[in-house]
Short mmCIF file of C-alpha atoms in Angstrom, two decimals:
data_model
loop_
_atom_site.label_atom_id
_atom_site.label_comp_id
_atom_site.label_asym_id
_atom_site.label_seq_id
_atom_site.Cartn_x
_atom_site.Cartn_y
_atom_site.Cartn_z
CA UNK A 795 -45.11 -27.22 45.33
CA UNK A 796 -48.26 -26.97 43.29
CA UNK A 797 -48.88 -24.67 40.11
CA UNK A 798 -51.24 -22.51 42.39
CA UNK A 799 -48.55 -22.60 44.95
CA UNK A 800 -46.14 -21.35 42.58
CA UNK A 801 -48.17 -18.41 41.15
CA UNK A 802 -49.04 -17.28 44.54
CA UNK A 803 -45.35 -17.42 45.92
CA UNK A 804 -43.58 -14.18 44.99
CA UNK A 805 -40.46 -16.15 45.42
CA UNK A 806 -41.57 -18.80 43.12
CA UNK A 807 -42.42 -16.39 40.11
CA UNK A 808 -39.07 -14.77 40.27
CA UNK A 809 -37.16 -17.98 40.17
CA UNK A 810 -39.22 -19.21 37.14
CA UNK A 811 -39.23 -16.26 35.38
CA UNK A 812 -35.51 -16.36 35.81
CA UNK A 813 -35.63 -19.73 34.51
CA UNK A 814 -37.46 -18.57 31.41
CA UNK A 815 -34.98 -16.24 30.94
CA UNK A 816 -31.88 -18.34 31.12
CA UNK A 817 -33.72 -20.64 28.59
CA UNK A 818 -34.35 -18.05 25.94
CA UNK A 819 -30.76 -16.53 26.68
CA UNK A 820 -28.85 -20.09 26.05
CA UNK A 821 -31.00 -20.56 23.07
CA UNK A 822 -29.96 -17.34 21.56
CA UNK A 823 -26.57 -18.01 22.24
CA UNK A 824 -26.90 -21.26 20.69
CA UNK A 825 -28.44 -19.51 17.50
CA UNK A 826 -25.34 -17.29 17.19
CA UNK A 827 -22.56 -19.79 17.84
CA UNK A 828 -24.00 -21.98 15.04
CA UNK A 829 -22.53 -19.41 12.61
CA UNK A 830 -25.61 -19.48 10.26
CA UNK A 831 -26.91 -16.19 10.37
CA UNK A 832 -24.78 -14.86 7.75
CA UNK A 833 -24.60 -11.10 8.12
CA UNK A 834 -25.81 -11.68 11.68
CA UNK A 835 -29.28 -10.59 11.84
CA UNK A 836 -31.10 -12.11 14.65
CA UNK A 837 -35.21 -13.13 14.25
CA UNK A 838 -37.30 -10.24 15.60
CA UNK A 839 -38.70 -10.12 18.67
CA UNK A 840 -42.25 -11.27 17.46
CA UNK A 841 -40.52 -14.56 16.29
CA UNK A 842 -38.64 -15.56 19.20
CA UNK A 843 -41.03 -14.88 21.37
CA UNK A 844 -43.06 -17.62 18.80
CA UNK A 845 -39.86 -19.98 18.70
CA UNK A 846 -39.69 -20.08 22.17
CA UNK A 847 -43.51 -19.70 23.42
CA UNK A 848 -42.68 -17.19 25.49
CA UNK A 849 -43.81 -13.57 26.00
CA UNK A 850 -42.03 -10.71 23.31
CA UNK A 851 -41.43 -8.85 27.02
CA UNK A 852 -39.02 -12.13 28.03
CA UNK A 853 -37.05 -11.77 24.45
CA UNK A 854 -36.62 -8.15 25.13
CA UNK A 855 -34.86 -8.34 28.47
CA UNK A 856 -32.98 -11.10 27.31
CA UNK A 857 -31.85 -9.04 24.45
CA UNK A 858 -31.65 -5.83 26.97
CA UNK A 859 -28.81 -8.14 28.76
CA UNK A 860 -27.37 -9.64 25.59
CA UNK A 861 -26.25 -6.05 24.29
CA UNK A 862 -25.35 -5.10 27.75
CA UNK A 863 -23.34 -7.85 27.88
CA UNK A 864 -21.35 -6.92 24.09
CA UNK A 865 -22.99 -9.67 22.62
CA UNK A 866 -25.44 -8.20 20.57
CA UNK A 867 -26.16 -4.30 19.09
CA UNK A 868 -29.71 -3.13 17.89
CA UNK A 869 -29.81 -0.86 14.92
CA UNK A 870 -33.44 1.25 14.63
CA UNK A 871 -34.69 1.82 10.67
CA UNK A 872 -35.88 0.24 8.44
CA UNK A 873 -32.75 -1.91 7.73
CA UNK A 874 -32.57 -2.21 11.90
CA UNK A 875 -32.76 -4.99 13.98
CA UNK A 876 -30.79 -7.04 16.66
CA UNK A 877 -27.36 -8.11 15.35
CA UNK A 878 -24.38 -10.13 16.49
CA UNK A 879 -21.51 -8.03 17.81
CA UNK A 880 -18.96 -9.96 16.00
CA UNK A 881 -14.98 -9.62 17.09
CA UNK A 882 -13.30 -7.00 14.70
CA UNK A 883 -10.81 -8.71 12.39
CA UNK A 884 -6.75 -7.52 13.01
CA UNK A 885 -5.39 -5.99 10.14
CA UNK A 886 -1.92 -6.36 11.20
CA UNK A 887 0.59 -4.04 8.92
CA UNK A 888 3.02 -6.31 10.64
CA UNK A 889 2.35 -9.82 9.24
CA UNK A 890 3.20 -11.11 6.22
CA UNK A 891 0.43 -13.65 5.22
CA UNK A 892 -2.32 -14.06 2.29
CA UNK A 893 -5.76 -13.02 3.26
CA UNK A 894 -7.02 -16.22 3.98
CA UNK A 895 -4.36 -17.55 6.20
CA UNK A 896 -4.29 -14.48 7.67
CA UNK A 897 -8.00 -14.88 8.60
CA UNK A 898 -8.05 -18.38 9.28
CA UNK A 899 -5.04 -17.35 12.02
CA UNK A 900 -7.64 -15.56 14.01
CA UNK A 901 -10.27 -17.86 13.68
CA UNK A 902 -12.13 -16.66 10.85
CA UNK A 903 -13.72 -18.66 8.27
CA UNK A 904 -12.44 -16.58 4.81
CA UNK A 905 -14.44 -16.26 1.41
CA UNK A 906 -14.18 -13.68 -1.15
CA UNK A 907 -17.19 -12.78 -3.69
CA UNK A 908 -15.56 -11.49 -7.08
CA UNK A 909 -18.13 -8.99 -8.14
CA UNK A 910 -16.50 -7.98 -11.51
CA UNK A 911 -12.44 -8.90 -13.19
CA UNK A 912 -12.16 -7.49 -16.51
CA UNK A 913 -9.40 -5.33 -18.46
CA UNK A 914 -9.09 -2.09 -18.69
CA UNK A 915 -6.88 0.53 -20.35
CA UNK A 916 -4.87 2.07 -17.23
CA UNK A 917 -5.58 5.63 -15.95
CA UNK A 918 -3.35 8.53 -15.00
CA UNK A 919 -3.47 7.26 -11.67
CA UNK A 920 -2.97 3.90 -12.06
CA UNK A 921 -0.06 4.30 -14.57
CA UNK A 922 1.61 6.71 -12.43
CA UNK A 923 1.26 4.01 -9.26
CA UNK A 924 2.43 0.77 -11.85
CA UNK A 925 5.11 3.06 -13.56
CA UNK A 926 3.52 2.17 -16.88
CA UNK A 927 2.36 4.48 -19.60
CA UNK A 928 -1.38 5.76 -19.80
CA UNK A 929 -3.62 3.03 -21.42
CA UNK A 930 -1.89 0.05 -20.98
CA UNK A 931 -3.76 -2.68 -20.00
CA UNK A 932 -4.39 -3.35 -16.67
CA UNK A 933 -6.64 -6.22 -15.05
CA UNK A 934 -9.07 -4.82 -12.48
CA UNK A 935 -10.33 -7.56 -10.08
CA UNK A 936 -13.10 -5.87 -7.54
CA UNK A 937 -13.49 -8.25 -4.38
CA UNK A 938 -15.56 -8.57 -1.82
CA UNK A 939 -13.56 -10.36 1.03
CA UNK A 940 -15.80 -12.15 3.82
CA UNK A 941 -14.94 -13.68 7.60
CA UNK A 942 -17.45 -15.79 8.80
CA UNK A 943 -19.28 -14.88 5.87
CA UNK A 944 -19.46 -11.13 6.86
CA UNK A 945 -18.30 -8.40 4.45
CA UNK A 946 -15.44 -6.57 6.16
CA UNK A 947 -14.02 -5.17 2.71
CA UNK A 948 -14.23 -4.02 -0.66
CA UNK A 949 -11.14 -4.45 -2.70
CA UNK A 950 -10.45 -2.95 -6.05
CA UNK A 951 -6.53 -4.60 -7.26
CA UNK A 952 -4.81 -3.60 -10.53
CA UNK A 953 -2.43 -5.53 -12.17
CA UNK A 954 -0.28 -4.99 -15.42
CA UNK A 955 -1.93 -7.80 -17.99
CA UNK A 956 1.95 -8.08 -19.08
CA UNK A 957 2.36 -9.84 -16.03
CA UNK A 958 -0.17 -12.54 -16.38
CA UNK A 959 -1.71 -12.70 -20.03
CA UNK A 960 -4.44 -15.64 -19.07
CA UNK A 961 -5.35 -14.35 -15.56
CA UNK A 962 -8.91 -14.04 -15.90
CA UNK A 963 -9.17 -17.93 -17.10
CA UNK A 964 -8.41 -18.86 -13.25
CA UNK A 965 -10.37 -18.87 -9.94
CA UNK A 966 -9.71 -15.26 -8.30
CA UNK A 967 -11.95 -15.91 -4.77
CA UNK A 968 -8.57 -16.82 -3.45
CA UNK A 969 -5.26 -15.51 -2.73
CA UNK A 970 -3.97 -13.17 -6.19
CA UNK A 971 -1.19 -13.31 -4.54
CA UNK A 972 -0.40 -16.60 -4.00
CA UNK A 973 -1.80 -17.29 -8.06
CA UNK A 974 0.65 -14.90 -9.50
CA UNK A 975 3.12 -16.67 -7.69
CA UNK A 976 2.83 -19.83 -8.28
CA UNK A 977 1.30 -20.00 -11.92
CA UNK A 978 3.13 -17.06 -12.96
CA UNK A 979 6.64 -16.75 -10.88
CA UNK A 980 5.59 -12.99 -9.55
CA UNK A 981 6.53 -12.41 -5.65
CA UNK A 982 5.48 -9.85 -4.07
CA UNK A 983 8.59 -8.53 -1.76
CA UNK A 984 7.18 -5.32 -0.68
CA UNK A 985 4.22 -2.96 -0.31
CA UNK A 986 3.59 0.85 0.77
CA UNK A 987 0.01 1.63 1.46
CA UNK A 988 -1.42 4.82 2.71
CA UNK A 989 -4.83 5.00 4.62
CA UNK A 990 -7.23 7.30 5.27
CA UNK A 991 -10.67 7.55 7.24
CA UNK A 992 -13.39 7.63 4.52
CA UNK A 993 -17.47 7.39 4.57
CA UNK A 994 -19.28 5.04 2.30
CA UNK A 995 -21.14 6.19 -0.59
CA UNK A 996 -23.97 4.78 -2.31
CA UNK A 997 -22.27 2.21 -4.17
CA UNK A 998 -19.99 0.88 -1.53
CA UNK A 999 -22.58 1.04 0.91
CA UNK A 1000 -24.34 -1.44 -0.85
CA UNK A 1001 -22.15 -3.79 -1.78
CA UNK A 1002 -20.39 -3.98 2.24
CA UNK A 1003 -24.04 -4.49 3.18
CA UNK A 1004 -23.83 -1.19 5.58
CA UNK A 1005 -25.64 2.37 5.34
CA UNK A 1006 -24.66 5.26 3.56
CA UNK A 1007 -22.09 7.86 5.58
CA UNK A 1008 -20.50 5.00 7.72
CA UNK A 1009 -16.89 4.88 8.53
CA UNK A 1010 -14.86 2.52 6.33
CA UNK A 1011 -10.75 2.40 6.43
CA UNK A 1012 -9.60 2.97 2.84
CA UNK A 1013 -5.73 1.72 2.21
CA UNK A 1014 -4.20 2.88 -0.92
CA UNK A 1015 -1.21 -0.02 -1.27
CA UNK A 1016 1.23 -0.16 -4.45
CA UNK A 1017 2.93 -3.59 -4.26
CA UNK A 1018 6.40 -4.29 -5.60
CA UNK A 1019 8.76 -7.24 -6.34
CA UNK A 1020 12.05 -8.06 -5.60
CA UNK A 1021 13.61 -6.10 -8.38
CA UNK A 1022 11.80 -3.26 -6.95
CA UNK A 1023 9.22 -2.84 -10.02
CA UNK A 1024 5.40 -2.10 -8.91
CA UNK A 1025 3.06 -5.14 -9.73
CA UNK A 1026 -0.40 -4.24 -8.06
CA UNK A 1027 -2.28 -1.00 -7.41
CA UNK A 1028 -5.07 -1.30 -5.17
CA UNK A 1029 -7.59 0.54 -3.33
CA UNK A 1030 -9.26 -1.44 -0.13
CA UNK A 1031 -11.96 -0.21 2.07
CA UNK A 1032 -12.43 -1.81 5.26
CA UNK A 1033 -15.26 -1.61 7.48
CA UNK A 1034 -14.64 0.30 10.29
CA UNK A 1035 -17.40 -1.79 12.75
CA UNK A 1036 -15.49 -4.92 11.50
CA UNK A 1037 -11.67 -4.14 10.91
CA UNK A 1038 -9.07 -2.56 13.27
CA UNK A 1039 -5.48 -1.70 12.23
CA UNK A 1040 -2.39 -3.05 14.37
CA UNK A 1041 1.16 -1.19 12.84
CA UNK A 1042 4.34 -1.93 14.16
CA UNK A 1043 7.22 0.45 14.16
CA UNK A 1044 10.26 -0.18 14.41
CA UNK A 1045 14.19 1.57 14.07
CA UNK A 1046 15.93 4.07 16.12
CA UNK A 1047 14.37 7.26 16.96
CA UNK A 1048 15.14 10.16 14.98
CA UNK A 1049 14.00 14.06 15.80
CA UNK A 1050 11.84 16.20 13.66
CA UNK A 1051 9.00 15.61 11.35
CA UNK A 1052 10.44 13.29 7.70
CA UNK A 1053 10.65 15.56 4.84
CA UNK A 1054 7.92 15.25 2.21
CA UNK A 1055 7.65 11.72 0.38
CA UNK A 1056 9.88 9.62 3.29
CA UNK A 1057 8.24 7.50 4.50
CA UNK A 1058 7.56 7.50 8.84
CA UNK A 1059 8.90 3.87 10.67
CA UNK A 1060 4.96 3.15 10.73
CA UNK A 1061 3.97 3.86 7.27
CA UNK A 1062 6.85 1.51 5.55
CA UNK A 1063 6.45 -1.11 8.01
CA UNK A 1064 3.10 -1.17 6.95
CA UNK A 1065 4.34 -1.58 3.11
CA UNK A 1066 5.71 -4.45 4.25
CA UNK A 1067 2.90 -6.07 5.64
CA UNK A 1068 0.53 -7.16 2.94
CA UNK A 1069 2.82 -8.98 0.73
CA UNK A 1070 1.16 -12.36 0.49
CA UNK A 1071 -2.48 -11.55 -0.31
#
């Protein structure tokens, strides 16, 4: 059939517009399972549409089926645009792994950005979580932890400087845990954490790459070791488009609420959980 055939065959046009279409969908697929579009921002419209010398009407229904499909999400503003509707990363209270592992279990590519590791004389808070006395010296390590180079949290750790007087002369993109351990003989046994639904500010906003006011999972987690003295205090916010939480309870069931401080099955199976970052 000739061109002038074609464009005067309804029949015709809709199968090579649906061929068009097909085209510009595997290529955008292709784009996205590459893995180099970092925080996942797809090319706009306009430059598809150039990439693929096709019209910015194509890329649009292409993208129309793409998000209805899960695969993609459109955010409007001026930080807006089409992005890849990555899986949400487990964070299993239940499994007893460092970070990396852990991510590289689900099929995640880990990295970890430190943005500052300095020492500081311990707060109220902080000596009253570490069982130390105010002003001691603590090391505070602020992370950002990646998968598939994504930011899916922001992790502020505190550790007693007793524990580990050269820590800051080592690497710290990696497992802490897993350093303190092996350079220094600390294992972690146990942890309790405590987590609450939370909104980024301004600061955190900016560092997780997200807006201010969205949802982010903060974990409050004071780590012990097997003579039951506290070695880390730590404060972790999670994204909440990029994190879910998995607990496991376990133990026989008991009637009534705990009294005040006990900890439910839930919340101390979930202590037990992140030993191994």
């Amino acid at each position: 059939m000739s061109v002038q055939q074609a464009e005067a065959d309804p029949v015709a046009r809709v199968e090579n517009s649906r061929a068009v279409r097909d085209t510009v969908e595997l290529h955008i697929k292709e784009l996205i399972s590459a893995g180099h579009l970092g925080e996942g921002r797809l090319p706009t419209e306009r430059e598809l549409a150039e990439q693929l010398g096709v019209s910015r009407t194509t890329v649009r229904q292409v993208l129309d089926r793409l998000e209805h499909d899960g695969l993609v999400y459109r955010r409007r503003g001026r930080t807006g645009g089409t992005f890849v509707n990555r899986p949400r990363v487990d964070i299993d209270f239940g499994y007893l792994a460092g970070i990396p592992a852990y991510l590289r279990a689900q099929g995640f590519r880990p990295g970890a950005h430190v943005v500052s590791a300095r020492m500081v004389p311990a707060d109220e808070t902080t000596a009253r979580a570490l069982c130390i006395a105010a002003g001691t010296l603590v090391y505070e390590v602020v992370r950002i932890r990646l998968a598939d180079e994504v930011r899916i949290s922001l992790e502020t750790a505190r550790i007693p400087v007793s524990l580990a007087p050269d820590l800051l002369a080592h690497p710290l993109d990696d497992s802490i845990y897993a350093l303190l351990a092996d350079r220094y003989g600390v294992i972690f046994d146990k942890a309790v954490e405590r987590m609450v639904a939370v909104l980024a500010d301004t600061e955190q906003a900016g560092l997780l790459g997200i807006k201010v006011g969205d949802p982010l999972m903060a974990i409050e987690r004071v780590a012990y070791d097997a003579a039951e003295q506290p070695v880390e205090y730590s404060n972790d916010l999670f994204r909440g488009d990029r994190t879910r939480v998995i607990a496991w309870a376990h133990g026989d069931v008991k009637h009534g609420e705990p009294k005040h401080g006990e900890a439910k099955a839930g919340e101390a199976k979930a202590g037990e959980a992140k030993a191994g970052r």
